[in-house]
């Protein structure tokens, strides 16, 4: 007997048939003698629809009301799944974030979970009841509803698994595991049996949407055993199914590169021809930080006339606020013009093997050059190399790199 958390994403609960399928999978685990808590997302497309309504009414809408609106998608699926479970003879009830409670900070739209009191759920699970919990949402100290950022149900599931001291956290989605890259754009991508927390964390943070970044961070810190598997694959599920996220030393055959990710969520900004003197970077990035704009990649080019171009990326959603902040500091730093380019993509290769192998970045630059793809910005970390390119070459670049690192299925 084990205590498990099962999480089902949007496509896995996209309609009543899918919800019945989920109920069947949960029942199987219950019948096997396991204690089960389930975390559900909103039906596929639902969160986008709700968010669209907020935007249509107001571009700069109140983030607290945004949360009140978008959190409803998960309420629907939790209730429906509880009904479907009761229908197949499993005792179940739905739990919204505030009812448990899942306590978060008050950063509306991107709240962090602070604490989950699992005692009530543990007691009921001990009686054989299934708890169906709304993903993506919690309650702030001021008792308003919060949401955890897009893809946040993964984080709800891992946090709940930690709070319940669950033996494992199974993340059911529409692919049968974590692949060497997004299998939807590279059909020859390979499923990984295991991936190290650190690699998964890095891949998620540079765009691999299969797990939300914060869920991996939490799993790593709380030692939650996370498995990614498909709710569309035929039963039965056994210990070998899907991809297990594990400590690095549990992986015997270490590859130099574990995977490749892409993101089209960023925009490039260039502040043209600012004087090349101390304090310029501090002024530019200070103004952005004051507006809560995160800056990712940065490059500076110094010209012969002792001016410099400062190029960097911010998330597309932050572009209006970044523009405003930079216009405000124009008198202080005297730049000639501000250029914006939203048609860029960030392509990243990730692998713990990079710590001990030289030449990873060079292979990347060579493969892109062979396809005549221009690199606009480069950034590196211990286990990652990222480049910024024109968005139209995203697929071409990912496929070329997948081949260059020998990741294609044989
Ligand atoms: P869910 O709604 O179940 O949370 P998501 O759409 O958030 O599902 O995540 C699953 C998707 O992640 C897959 O359909 C796939 O296109 C994408 N994806 C991106 N990178 C990877 C990868 N390296 N391995 C597997 N899937 C990936
Ligand atoms: N429904 C939310 C979203 O679409 C949370 C999730 O699916 O994980 O972002
Ligand atoms: Mg997701």
CSV table of C-alpha atoms in Angstrom, one decimal, residues 38-276:
chain,number,residue,atom,x,y,z
A,38,UNK,CA,-6.0,13.8,-7.0
A,39,UNK,CA,-5.1,17.2,-8.3
A,40,UNK,CA,-6.9,18.5,-11.4
A,41,UNK,CA,-6.4,21.3,-13.9
A,42,UNK,CA,-9.2,23.2,-15.7
A,43,UNK,CA,-10.4,21.6,-18.9
A,44,UNK,CA,-8.1,22.3,-21.9
A,45,UNK,CA,-8.7,25.8,-23.2
A,46,UNK,CA,-10.7,26.9,-20.3
A,47,UNK,CA,-8.0,29.0,-18.5
A,48,UNK,CA,-7.3,30.8,-21.8
A,49,UNK,CA,-11.0,31.6,-22.3
A,50,UNK,CA,-11.3,33.0,-18.7
A,51,UNK,CA,-8.1,35.0,-19.1
A,52,UNK,CA,-9.3,36.4,-22.4
A,53,UNK,CA,-12.5,37.7,-20.8
A,54,UNK,CA,-10.5,39.6,-18.2
A,55,UNK,CA,-8.3,41.1,-20.9
A,56,UNK,CA,-11.2,42.0,-23.1
A,57,UNK,CA,-12.7,44.1,-20.3
A,58,UNK,CA,-9.4,45.8,-19.2
A,59,UNK,CA,-5.8,45.4,-20.5
A,60,UNK,CA,-4.5,46.4,-17.0
A,61,UNK,CA,-7.1,44.5,-15.0
A,62,UNK,CA,-7.0,44.0,-11.2
A,63,UNK,CA,-4.8,40.9,-10.6
A,64,UNK,CA,-7.0,39.9,-7.6
A,65,UNK,CA,-10.0,39.7,-9.8
A,66,UNK,CA,-8.1,37.9,-12.5
A,67,UNK,CA,-7.3,35.2,-9.9
A,68,UNK,CA,-11.0,35.1,-8.8
A,69,UNK,CA,-12.0,34.5,-12.4
A,70,UNK,CA,-9.3,32.1,-13.7
A,71,UNK,CA,-9.4,29.9,-10.5
A,72,UNK,CA,-12.9,28.8,-11.4
A,73,UNK,CA,-11.8,26.4,-14.2
A,74,UNK,CA,-10.3,24.0,-11.7
A,75,UNK,CA,-13.4,24.2,-9.4
A,76,UNK,CA,-15.5,22.7,-12.2
A,77,UNK,CA,-13.2,19.8,-13.0
A,78,UNK,CA,-12.7,18.9,-9.3
A,79,UNK,CA,-16.5,18.7,-8.7
A,80,UNK,CA,-17.1,16.8,-11.9
A,81,UNK,CA,-14.3,14.2,-11.1
A,82,UNK,CA,-15.7,13.7,-7.6
A,83,UNK,CA,-19.1,13.0,-9.2
A,84,UNK,CA,-17.6,10.6,-11.7
A,85,UNK,CA,-15.7,8.8,-8.9
A,86,UNK,CA,-18.9,8.4,-6.8
A,87,UNK,CA,-20.6,7.0,-9.9
A,88,UNK,CA,-18.0,4.1,-10.0
A,89,UNK,CA,-18.4,3.5,-6.3
A,90,UNK,CA,-15.4,5.4,-5.0
A,91,UNK,CA,-16.0,7.7,-2.0
A,92,UNK,CA,-14.7,11.1,-3.1
A,93,UNK,CA,-15.2,14.8,-2.5
A,94,UNK,CA,-13.8,18.0,-4.0
A,95,UNK,CA,-11.5,20.4,-2.2
A,96,UNK,CA,-10.8,24.0,-3.3
A,97,UNK,CA,-7.6,25.6,-2.4
A,98,UNK,CA,-9.1,27.7,0.4
A,99,UNK,CA,-10.9,24.7,2.0
A,100,UNK,CA,-7.7,22.7,2.7
A,101,UNK,CA,-6.2,25.4,3.0
A,102,UNK,CA,-3.4,25.8,0.5
A,103,UNK,CA,-1.8,29.0,1.8
A,104,UNK,CA,0.2,31.2,-0.5
A,105,UNK,CA,1.8,34.6,-0.5
A,106,UNK,CA,-0.2,37.5,-2.0
A,107,UNK,CA,1.6,37.8,-5.4
A,108,UNK,CA,-1.6,37.5,-7.4
A,109,UNK,CA,-1.2,35.7,-10.7
A,110,UNK,CA,2.1,34.1,-9.7
A,111,UNK,CA,1.7,33.3,-6.0
A,112,UNK,CA,4.0,30.9,-4.2
A,113,UNK,CA,2.7,28.2,-1.9
A,114,UNK,CA,3.8,28.8,1.7
A,115,UNK,CA,2.1,26.0,3.6
A,116,UNK,CA,-0.5,23.2,3.2
A,117,UNK,CA,-2.2,21.7,6.2
A,118,UNK,CA,-2.6,18.1,5.1
A,119,UNK,CA,-3.9,16.7,8.4
A,120,UNK,CA,-7.6,16.6,7.4
A,121,UNK,CA,-6.9,15.0,4.1
A,122,UNK,CA,-4.6,12.4,5.6
A,123,UNK,CA,-7.3,11.4,8.1
A,124,UNK,CA,-9.9,11.0,5.3
A,125,UNK,CA,-7.5,9.2,3.0
A,126,UNK,CA,-7.0,6.8,5.9
A,127,UNK,CA,-10.7,6.0,5.7
A,128,UNK,CA,-10.4,5.2,2.0
A,129,UNK,CA,-11.8,8.5,0.8
A,130,UNK,CA,-10.3,10.1,-2.3
A,131,UNK,CA,-9.6,13.9,-2.1
A,132,UNK,CA,-10.0,15.7,-5.4
A,133,UNK,CA,-8.1,18.9,-5.1
A,134,UNK,CA,-8.3,22.0,-7.4
A,135,UNK,CA,-4.8,22.7,-8.9
A,136,UNK,CA,-3.4,26.1,-9.7
A,137,UNK,CA,-5.0,28.0,-6.7
A,138,UNK,CA,-4.6,28.9,-3.1
A,139,UNK,CA,-5.6,31.5,-0.6
A,140,UNK,CA,-3.5,34.6,0.4
A,141,UNK,CA,-3.0,35.9,4.0
A,142,UNK,CA,-5.8,38.5,3.3
A,143,UNK,CA,-8.1,35.5,2.4
A,144,UNK,CA,-8.4,36.3,-1.3
A,145,UNK,CA,-8.0,33.6,-3.9
A,146,UNK,CA,-4.6,33.4,-5.6
A,147,UNK,CA,-3.3,31.5,-8.6
A,148,UNK,CA,0.2,30.0,-9.1
A,149,UNK,CA,1.1,31.1,-12.6
A,150,UNK,CA,0.3,29.2,-15.9
A,151,UNK,CA,0.9,25.5,-15.6
A,152,UNK,CA,0.6,25.8,-11.8
A,153,UNK,CA,-1.3,22.6,-11.2
A,154,UNK,CA,2.0,20.7,-11.4
A,155,UNK,CA,3.2,22.8,-8.4
A,156,UNK,CA,-0.1,22.2,-6.5
A,157,UNK,CA,0.4,18.4,-7.0
A,158,UNK,CA,4.0,18.4,-5.8
A,159,UNK,CA,3.3,20.6,-2.9
A,160,UNK,CA,0.4,18.4,-1.8
A,161,UNK,CA,2.6,15.3,-2.2
A,162,UNK,CA,5.2,16.9,0.1
A,163,UNK,CA,2.5,17.9,2.7
A,164,UNK,CA,0.9,14.5,2.6
A,165,UNK,CA,4.3,12.7,2.7
A,166,UNK,CA,3.2,10.8,-0.4
A,167,UNK,CA,5.3,8.0,-1.7
A,168,UNK,CA,5.1,9.4,-5.2
A,169,UNK,CA,3.5,12.1,-7.3
A,170,UNK,CA,2.3,11.0,-10.7
A,171,UNK,CA,1.8,13.8,-13.3
A,172,UNK,CA,-0.6,12.5,-16.0
A,173,UNK,CA,-0.5,14.5,-19.2
A,174,UNK,CA,-0.9,14.1,-23.0
A,175,UNK,CA,2.6,12.7,-23.7
A,176,UNK,CA,4.0,9.5,-22.1
A,177,UNK,CA,7.0,11.1,-20.4
A,178,UNK,CA,9.7,13.7,-20.6
A,179,UNK,CA,11.4,13.7,-24.0
A,180,UNK,CA,14.8,14.9,-25.3
A,181,UNK,CA,12.8,17.8,-26.7
A,182,UNK,CA,9.1,18.6,-27.4
A,183,UNK,CA,7.9,15.5,-29.3
A,184,UNK,CA,5.3,17.7,-31.1
A,185,UNK,CA,8.0,19.5,-33.0
A,186,UNK,CA,10.6,16.7,-33.3
A,187,UNK,CA,9.0,13.4,-34.0
A,188,UNK,CA,12.4,11.6,-33.6
A,189,UNK,CA,12.6,12.8,-29.9
A,190,UNK,CA,13.4,10.1,-27.4
A,191,UNK,CA,11.6,9.5,-24.2
A,192,UNK,CA,13.8,9.5,-21.1
A,193,UNK,CA,13.3,6.8,-18.5
A,194,UNK,CA,14.9,9.1,-15.9
A,195,UNK,CA,16.0,12.7,-15.8
A,196,UNK,CA,17.9,14.5,-13.0
A,197,UNK,CA,16.0,17.2,-11.0
A,198,UNK,CA,18.6,19.8,-12.0
A,199,UNK,CA,18.2,19.0,-15.7
A,200,UNK,CA,14.4,19.0,-15.5
A,201,UNK,CA,14.6,22.3,-13.6
A,202,UNK,CA,16.7,23.9,-16.2
A,203,UNK,CA,14.7,22.5,-19.1
A,204,UNK,CA,11.4,23.8,-17.5
A,205,UNK,CA,12.9,27.2,-16.8
A,206,UNK,CA,13.9,27.6,-20.5
A,207,UNK,CA,10.6,26.6,-21.9
A,208,UNK,CA,9.8,22.8,-21.7
A,209,UNK,CA,6.2,23.2,-20.5
A,210,UNK,CA,5.8,19.6,-19.5
A,211,UNK,CA,6.4,20.5,-15.9
A,212,UNK,CA,6.1,24.0,-14.3
A,213,UNK,CA,9.5,25.2,-13.1
A,214,UNK,CA,8.4,25.7,-9.6
A,215,UNK,CA,7.1,22.2,-9.3
A,216,UNK,CA,10.5,20.8,-10.1
A,217,UNK,CA,12.2,23.1,-7.7
A,218,UNK,CA,9.8,22.0,-4.9
A,219,UNK,CA,10.2,18.3,-5.8
A,220,UNK,CA,14.0,18.7,-5.6
A,221,UNK,CA,13.9,20.5,-2.2
A,222,UNK,CA,11.3,18.3,-0.7
A,223,UNK,CA,12.5,15.0,-2.1
A,224,UNK,CA,9.2,14.2,-3.9
A,225,UNK,CA,9.4,11.4,-6.4
A,226,UNK,CA,7.8,12.8,-9.5
A,227,UNK,CA,6.8,10.7,-12.5
A,228,UNK,CA,5.4,12.0,-15.8
A,229,UNK,CA,3.1,9.7,-17.7
A,230,UNK,CA,0.2,9.7,-20.2
A,231,UNK,CA,-3.5,9.5,-19.3
A,232,UNK,CA,-4.1,8.6,-23.0
A,233,UNK,CA,-2.0,5.4,-22.9
A,234,UNK,CA,-3.7,2.1,-22.3
A,235,UNK,CA,-3.6,0.6,-18.8
A,236,UNK,CA,-1.9,-1.0,-16.9
A,237,UNK,CA,0.6,1.4,-15.5
A,238,UNK,CA,3.6,-0.2,-13.8
A,239,UNK,CA,6.9,1.0,-12.2
A,240,UNK,CA,8.5,1.3,-15.7
A,241,UNK,CA,5.9,3.6,-17.2
A,242,UNK,CA,6.8,7.2,-18.0
A,243,UNK,CA,9.7,9.3,-16.9
A,244,UNK,CA,11.0,9.5,-13.3
A,245,UNK,CA,12.6,12.7,-12.1
A,246,UNK,CA,15.4,11.6,-9.8
A,247,UNK,CA,18.7,12.7,-8.1
A,248,UNK,CA,21.6,12.9,-10.5
A,249,UNK,CA,23.4,9.9,-8.9
A,250,UNK,CA,20.4,7.6,-9.7
A,251,UNK,CA,21.2,8.0,-13.4
A,252,UNK,CA,23.8,5.5,-14.5
A,253,UNK,CA,24.4,6.5,-18.1
A,254,UNK,CA,24.9,10.2,-18.1
A,255,UNK,CA,24.5,11.9,-21.5
A,256,UNK,CA,26.4,15.1,-22.2
A,257,UNK,CA,23.1,16.7,-23.3
A,258,UNK,CA,19.8,15.6,-21.7
A,259,UNK,CA,17.5,17.8,-23.8
A,260,UNK,CA,16.7,20.8,-25.9
A,261,UNK,CA,14.0,23.4,-25.1
A,262,UNK,CA,12.6,26.4,-26.9
A,263,UNK,CA,10.6,29.4,-25.8
A,264,UNK,CA,8.8,32.1,-27.8
A,265,UNK,CA,7.7,33.9,-24.7
A,266,UNK,CA,10.5,36.6,-24.7
A,267,UNK,CA,11.0,39.8,-26.6
A,268,UNK,CA,14.3,41.5,-27.4
A,269,UNK,CA,14.9,45.1,-26.5
A,270,UNK,CA,17.9,47.2,-27.7
A,271,UNK,CA,18.7,50.5,-26.1
A,272,UNK,CA,20.8,52.2,-28.9
A,273,UNK,CA,23.9,54.2,-28.3
A,274,UNK,CA,24.1,55.1,-24.7
A,275,UNK,CA,27.3,56.7,-23.4
A,276,UNK,CA,29.8,54.1,-22.4
